[in-house]
PDB file of C-alpha atoms in Angstrom:
ATOM      1  CA  MET D  16      67.192  17.410  23.277  1.00 67.00           C
ATOM      2  CA  SER D  17      63.912  18.226  21.512  1.00 76.00           C
ATOM      3  CA  GLU D  18      64.384  15.059  19.493  1.00 80.00           C
ATOM      4  CA  LEU D  19      64.503  13.029  22.720  1.00 73.00           C
ATOM      5  CA  PHE D  20      61.266  14.640  23.937  1.00 75.00           C
ATOM      6  CA  ARG D  21      59.615  13.954  20.597  1.00 83.00           C
ATOM      7  CA  GLU D  22      60.614  10.272  20.737  1.00 78.00           C
ATOM      8  CA  ILE D  23      59.354   9.988  24.316  1.00 77.00           C
ATOM      9  CA  GLU D  24      56.105  11.658  23.315  1.00 82.00           C
ATOM     10  CA  GLU D  25      55.707   9.284  20.338  1.00 84.00           C
ATOM     11  CA  ASP D  26      56.375   6.291  22.591  1.00 79.00           C
ATOM     12  CA  ILE D  27      53.729   7.484  25.050  1.00 83.00           C
ATOM     13  CA  LYS D  28      51.226   7.970  22.226  1.00 84.00           C
ATOM     14  CA  ARG D  29      52.017   4.521  20.815  1.00 86.00           C
ATOM     15  CA  GLU D  30      51.608   2.927  24.254  1.00 86.00           C
ATOM     16  CA  ARG D  31      48.251   4.678  24.744  1.00 86.00           C
ATOM     17  CA  PHE D  32      47.116   3.572  21.286  1.00 85.00           C
ATOM     18  CA  GLU D  33      48.179  -0.029  21.941  1.00 85.00           C
ATOM     19  CA  LYS D  34      46.388   0.035  25.302  1.00 85.00           C
ATOM     20  CA  LEU D  35      43.223   1.374  23.643  1.00 83.00           C
ATOM     21  CA  TRP D  36      43.540  -1.154  20.822  1.00 85.00           C
ATOM     22  CA  ARG D  37      43.843  -4.047  23.307  1.00 85.00           C
ATOM     23  CA  LYS D  38      40.810  -2.764  25.154  1.00 85.00           C
ATOM     24  CA  PHE D  39      38.557  -1.784  22.229  1.00 84.00           C
ATOM     25  CA  GLY D  40      40.175  -3.299  19.117  1.00 84.00           C
ATOM     26  CA  ARG D  41      38.012  -6.395  18.954  1.00 86.00           C
ATOM     27  CA  LEU D  42      34.915  -4.309  19.551  1.00 88.00           C
ATOM     28  CA  ALA D  43      35.857  -2.055  16.628  1.00 87.00           C
ATOM     29  CA  ILE D  44      36.447  -5.067  14.384  1.00 89.00           C
ATOM     30  CA  TYR D  45      33.141  -6.655  15.392  1.00 91.00           C
ATOM     31  CA  ALA D  46      31.302  -3.377  14.882  1.00 91.00           C
ATOM     32  CA  SER D  47      32.835  -3.011  11.408  1.00 92.00           C
ATOM     33  CA  ILE D  48      31.885  -6.573  10.508  1.00 94.00           C
ATOM     34  CA  GLY D  49      28.376  -5.938  11.871  1.00 94.00           C
ATOM     35  CA  VAL D  50      27.968  -2.844   9.698  1.00 94.00           C
ATOM     36  CA  VAL D  51      29.125  -4.748   6.600  1.00 95.00           C
ATOM     37  CA  VAL D  52      26.815  -7.717   7.328  1.00 95.00           C
ATOM     38  CA  ALA D  53      23.843  -5.431   8.086  1.00 95.00           C
ATOM     39  CA  THR D  54      24.427  -3.473   4.867  1.00 95.00           C
ATOM     40  CA  ALA D  55      24.679  -6.681   2.841  1.00 95.00           C
ATOM     41  CA  GLY D  56      21.487  -7.995   4.458  1.00 95.00           C
ATOM     42  CA  PHE D  57      19.629  -4.756   3.774  1.00 96.00           C
ATOM     43  CA  VAL D  58      20.715  -4.671   0.131  1.00 95.00           C
ATOM     44  CA  THR D  59      19.764  -8.330  -0.295  1.00 95.00           C
ATOM     45  CA  TRP D  60      16.323  -7.695   1.226  1.00 95.00           C
ATOM     46  CA  GLU D  61      15.787  -4.627  -0.968  1.00 95.00           C
ATOM     47  CA  ASN D  62      16.694  -6.626  -4.078  1.00 94.00           C
ATOM     48  CA  TYR D  63      14.343  -9.421  -3.040  1.00 93.00           C
ATOM     49  CA  THR D  64      11.389  -7.101  -2.409  1.00 89.00           C
ATOM     50  CA  GLN D  65      12.007  -5.228  -5.663  1.00 91.00           C
ATOM     51  CA  SER D  66      12.141  -8.505  -7.586  1.00 91.00           C
ATOM     52  CA  ALA D  67       8.891  -9.671  -5.955  1.00 85.00           C
ATOM     53  CA  ALA D  68       7.215  -6.344  -6.775  1.00 83.00           C
ATOM     54  CA  GLU D  69       8.371  -6.579 -10.383  1.00 88.00           C
ATOM     55  CA  LYS D  70       6.890 -10.084 -10.668  1.00 86.00           C
ATOM     56  CA  LYS D  71       3.571  -8.868  -9.235  1.00 84.00           C
ATOM     57  CA  THR D  72       3.551  -5.933 -11.624  1.00 84.00           C
ATOM     58  CA  SER D  73       4.195  -8.283 -14.535  1.00 86.00           C
ATOM     59  CA  VAL D  74       1.287 -10.521 -13.479  1.00 83.00           C
ATOM     60  CA  LEU D  75      -0.940  -7.445 -13.101  1.00 84.00           C
ATOM     61  CA  LEU D  76      -0.040  -6.197 -16.565  1.00 86.00           C
ATOM     62  CA  GLN D  77      -0.741  -9.649 -18.041  1.00 85.00           C
ATOM     63  CA  ALA D  78      -4.102  -9.726 -16.284  1.00 86.00           C
ATOM     64  CA  VAL D  79      -5.072  -6.269 -17.534  1.00 86.00           C
ATOM     65  CA  GLU D  80      -3.955  -7.238 -21.034  1.00 86.00           C
ATOM     66  CA  GLY D  81      -6.087 -10.387 -20.824  1.00 84.00           C
ATOM     67  CA  LEU D  82      -9.042  -8.274 -19.732  1.00 82.00           C
ATOM     68  CA  ASP D  83      -8.477  -5.900 -22.671  1.00 84.00           C
ATOM     69  CA  LYS D  84      -8.316  -8.832 -25.081  1.00 85.00           C
ATOM     70  CA  LYS D  85     -11.504 -10.293 -23.537  1.00 83.00           C
ATOM     71  CA  GLU D  86      -9.600 -13.387 -22.401  1.00 85.00           C
ATOM     72  CA  TYR D  87     -11.524 -13.419 -19.142  1.00 84.00           C
ATOM     73  CA  LYS D  88     -10.409 -16.822 -17.795  1.00 85.00           C
ATOM     74  CA  ASP D  89      -6.745 -15.874 -18.080  1.00 84.00           C
ATOM     75  CA  ALA D  90      -7.395 -12.461 -16.579  1.00 84.00           C
ATOM     76  CA  ILE D  91      -9.391 -13.893 -13.662  1.00 85.00           C
ATOM     77  CA  SER D  92      -6.660 -16.459 -13.025  1.00 83.00           C
ATOM     78  CA  ALA D  93      -3.959 -13.792 -12.973  1.00 84.00           C
ATOM     79  CA  PHE D  94      -6.011 -11.457 -10.778  1.00 83.00           C
ATOM     80  CA  SER D  95      -6.678 -14.364  -8.404  1.00 82.00           C
ATOM     81  CA  LYS D  96      -2.944 -14.947  -7.966  1.00 81.00           C
ATOM     82  CA  LEU D  97      -2.495 -11.337  -6.910  1.00 80.00           C
ATOM     83  CA  ALA D  98      -5.627 -11.305  -4.742  1.00 79.00           C
ATOM     84  CA  ASP D  99      -4.193 -14.006  -2.477  1.00 76.00           C
ATOM     85  CA  ASP D 100      -2.056 -11.396  -0.720  1.00 72.00           C
ATOM     86  CA  ASP D 101      -4.412  -8.929   0.970  1.00 70.00           C
ATOM     87  CA  SER D 102      -1.447  -6.942   2.332  1.00 70.00           C
ATOM     88  CA  SER D 103      -0.279  -6.185  -1.202  1.00 70.00           C
ATOM     89  CA  SER D 104      -0.520  -2.659  -2.490  1.00 70.00           C
ATOM     90  CA  TYR D 105      -2.307  -4.143  -5.505  1.00 74.00           C
ATOM     91  CA  TYR D 106      -4.987  -5.958  -3.492  1.00 79.00           C
ATOM     92  CA  GLN D 107      -7.856  -3.472  -3.760  1.00 79.00           C
ATOM     93  CA  ILE D 108      -7.487  -2.698  -7.448  1.00 81.00           C
ATOM     94  CA  VAL D 109      -6.906  -6.378  -8.234  1.00 82.00           C
ATOM     95  CA  MET D 110     -10.100  -7.400  -6.461  1.00 83.00           C
ATOM     96  CA  LEU D 111     -12.050  -4.713  -8.305  1.00 81.00           C
ATOM     97  CA  GLN D 112     -10.573  -5.758 -11.668  1.00 84.00           C
ATOM     98  CA  LYS D 113     -11.181  -9.451 -10.893  1.00 85.00           C
ATOM     99  CA  ALA D 114     -14.839  -8.760 -10.131  1.00 84.00           C
ATOM    100  CA  GLN D 115     -15.174  -6.773 -13.355  1.00 84.00           C
ATOM    101  CA  ALA D 116     -13.607  -9.641 -15.332  1.00 87.00           C
ATOM    102  CA  GLN D 117     -16.009 -12.064 -13.667  1.00 86.00           C
ATOM    103  CA  GLU D 118     -18.957  -9.827 -14.551  1.00 83.00           C
ATOM    104  CA  GLN D 119     -17.836  -9.508 -18.164  1.00 85.00           C
ATOM    105  CA  SER D 120     -17.315 -13.276 -18.455  1.00 87.00           C
ATOM    106  CA  GLY D 121     -20.889 -13.873 -17.265  1.00 87.00           C
ATOM    107  CA  ASP D 122     -19.994 -15.132 -13.773  1.00 86.00           C
ATOM    108  CA  ALA D 123     -22.326 -12.810 -11.858  1.00 82.00           C
ATOM    109  CA  SER D 124     -22.272 -14.873  -8.647  1.00 85.00           C
ATOM    110  CA  GLY D 125     -18.449 -15.005  -8.631  1.00 85.00           C
ATOM    111  CA  ALA D 126     -18.319 -11.257  -9.204  1.00 82.00           C
ATOM    112  CA  LYS D 127     -20.767 -10.652  -6.374  1.00 82.00           C
ATOM    113  CA  GLN D 128     -18.608 -12.804  -4.045  1.00 85.00           C
ATOM    114  CA  THR D 129     -15.481 -10.898  -5.040  1.00 82.00           C
ATOM    115  CA  TYR D 130     -17.224  -7.559  -4.513  1.00 80.00           C
ATOM    116  CA  ALA D 131     -18.460  -8.807  -1.124  1.00 80.00           C
ATOM    117  CA  ILE D 132     -14.910  -9.705  -0.051  1.00 81.00           C
ATOM    118  CA  LEU D 133     -13.644  -6.293  -1.127  1.00 80.00           C
ATOM    119  CA  ALA D 134     -16.579  -4.559   0.572  1.00 76.00           C
ATOM    120  CA  LYS D 135     -15.407  -5.959   3.929  1.00 77.00           C
ATOM    121  CA  ASN D 136     -12.055  -4.232   3.450  1.00 74.00           C
ATOM    122  CA  LYS D 137     -11.558  -0.797   5.032  1.00 68.00           C
ATOM    123  CA  SER D 138     -10.737   1.202   1.929  1.00 67.00           C
ATOM    124  CA  GLU D 139     -12.123   3.652  -0.590  1.00 64.00           C
ATOM    125  CA  LEU D 140     -12.589   0.939  -3.186  1.00 68.00           C
ATOM    126  CA  ALA D 141     -14.559  -1.048  -0.619  1.00 68.00           C
ATOM    127  CA  GLU D 142     -17.231   1.636  -0.906  1.00 65.00           C
ATOM    128  CA  LEU D 143     -17.489   0.980  -4.633  1.00 67.00           C
ATOM    129  CA  ALA D 144     -17.758  -2.726  -3.913  1.00 69.00           C
ATOM    130  CA  LYS D 145     -20.541  -2.000  -1.406  1.00 66.00           C
ATOM    131  CA  PHE D 146     -22.309  -0.120  -4.188  1.00 63.00           C
ATOM    132  CA  LYS D 147     -22.049  -3.169  -6.460  1.00 66.00           C
ATOM    133  CA  THR D 148     -23.324  -5.566  -3.774  1.00 65.00           C
ATOM    134  CA  SER D 149     -25.966  -3.379  -2.176  1.00 65.00           C
ATOM    135  CA  ASP D 150     -29.626  -4.095  -2.269  1.00 63.00           C
ATOM    136  CA  LYS D 151     -31.129  -1.708  -4.788  1.00 62.00           C
ATOM    137  CA  ASN D 152     -33.446  -0.305  -2.114  1.00 63.00           C
ATOM    138  CA  SER D 153     -30.784   0.367   0.497  1.00 65.00           C
ATOM    139  CA  THR D 154     -28.305   3.144   1.151  1.00 66.00           C
ATOM    140  CA  ILE D 155     -24.552   2.842   1.491  1.00 65.00           C
ATOM    141  CA  GLU D 156     -22.540   4.257   4.358  1.00 69.00           C
ATOM    142  CA  ALA D 157     -20.062   6.699   2.859  1.00 66.00           C
ATOM    143  CA  VAL D 158     -17.055   8.117   4.676  1.00 65.00           C
ATOM    144  CA  LYS D 159     -16.634  11.894   4.230  1.00 70.00           C
ATOM    145  CA  THR D 160     -12.914  11.529   3.528  1.00 67.00           C
ATOM    146  CA  SER D 161     -13.528   9.058   0.712  1.00 68.00           C
ATOM    147  CA  PRO D 162     -13.019  10.266  -2.854  1.00 69.00           C
ATOM    148  CA  PHE D 163     -16.363   8.609  -3.674  1.00 70.00           C
ATOM    149  CA  TYR D 164     -18.287  10.277  -0.852  1.00 74.00           C
ATOM    150  CA  HIS D 165     -20.228  12.735  -2.984  1.00 77.00           C
ATOM    151  CA  SER D 166     -21.264  10.151  -5.572  1.00 76.00           C
ATOM    152  CA  LEU D 167     -22.368   7.706  -2.891  1.00 75.00           C
ATOM    153  CA  ALA D 168     -24.230  10.446  -1.034  1.00 78.00           C
ATOM    154  CA  GLU D 169     -26.092  11.308  -4.228  1.00 80.00           C
ATOM    155  CA  TYR D 170     -26.863   7.623  -4.765  1.00 75.00           C
ATOM    156  CA  ASN D 171     -28.200   7.421  -1.198  1.00 77.00           C
ATOM    157  CA  ALA D 172     -30.397  10.465  -1.768  1.00 81.00           C
ATOM    158  CA  TRP D 173     -31.884   8.936  -4.904  1.00 76.00           C
ATOM    159  CA  GLN D 174     -32.477   5.657  -3.058  1.00 77.00           C
ATOM    160  CA  LEU D 175     -34.257   7.494  -0.245  1.00 80.00           C
ATOM    161  CA  LEU D 176     -36.313   9.449  -2.761  1.00 77.00           C
ATOM    162  CA  ALA D 177     -37.307   6.203  -4.514  1.00 76.00           C
ATOM    163  CA  VAL D 178     -38.718   4.736  -1.292  1.00 79.00           C
ATOM    164  CA  GLY D 179     -40.619   7.903  -0.431  1.00 84.00           C
ATOM    165  CA  LYS D 180     -38.278   9.402   2.162  1.00 84.00           C
ATOM    166  CA  LYS D 181     -38.309  12.873   0.636  1.00 86.00           C
ATOM    167  CA  PRO D 182     -37.139  14.871   3.708  1.00 89.00           C
ATOM    168  CA  GLU D 183     -34.057  12.652   4.198  1.00 86.00           C
ATOM    169  CA  ALA D 184     -33.270  12.791   0.474  1.00 83.00           C
ATOM    170  CA  ALA D 185     -33.715  16.575   0.411  1.00 86.00           C
ATOM    171  CA  GLU D 186     -31.341  16.905   3.364  1.00 86.00           C
ATOM    172  CA  ILE D 187     -28.622  15.011   1.479  1.00 81.00           C
ATOM    173  CA  PHE D 188     -29.196  16.987  -1.729  1.00 83.00           C
ATOM    174  CA  VAL D 189     -28.989  20.284   0.169  1.00 85.00           C
ATOM    175  CA  SER D 190     -25.801  19.225   1.969  1.00 84.00           C
ATOM    176  CA  LEU D 191     -24.248  18.299  -1.377  1.00 83.00           C
ATOM    177  CA  THR D 192     -25.081  21.666  -2.905  1.00 84.00           C
ATOM    178  CA  GLN D 193     -23.657  23.498   0.118  1.00 84.00           C
ATOM    179  CA  ASP D 194     -20.454  21.473   0.298  1.00 82.00           C
ATOM    180  CA  GLU D 195     -17.691  23.301  -1.614  1.00 81.00           C
ATOM    181  CA  LYS D 196     -15.932  19.972  -2.251  1.00 78.00           C
ATOM    182  CA  THR D 197     -18.892  18.610  -4.198  1.00 76.00           C
ATOM    183  CA  PRO D 198     -17.941  18.258  -7.866  1.00 75.00           C
ATOM    184  CA  LEU D 199     -19.771  20.754 -10.081  1.00 72.00           C
ATOM    185  CA  SER D 200     -21.441  17.928 -12.007  1.00 69.00           C
ATOM    186  CA  LEU D 201     -23.193  16.830  -8.789  1.00 64.00           C
ATOM    187  CA  ALA D 202     -23.835  20.251  -7.260  1.00 63.00           C
TER     188      ALA D 202
END
């Protein structure tokens, strides 16, 4: 008798499963296929971006090597390839290196243009570029969160002192000495 109940129970379970499978089976298959396709797409995209990053790194290393070997034309050419993409993580350092290569090759106007482009960027290295392109009698706006803030503030104080604005210069010097984040060499 218990065997009969067990068979009936198994038949009921099988019927419920078949009913659920008819209702949701295709959805489960499509969901599984979707997960496989999405995973394959993600892995493909990751491989593509890693390959592109490796190529950019290789170009950067070649450019730096060219700069070290004083092959400025090759270095400038390589840096220019990388500087085309201003969303790249290399953009700021590449622009700075390109300008330095231009300076060292004797192309002062090209270097000044490159520094000017970088100076328009909202970054810490843009402040260094502003320093390179600034009029020697002007000050540079420095952001307090910048790693170059203290050096630029000191530069500004010296510029103000040079044009006879002693109270403004003294105010900057005092603020630098009172700021605990000021490097000891500046304080």
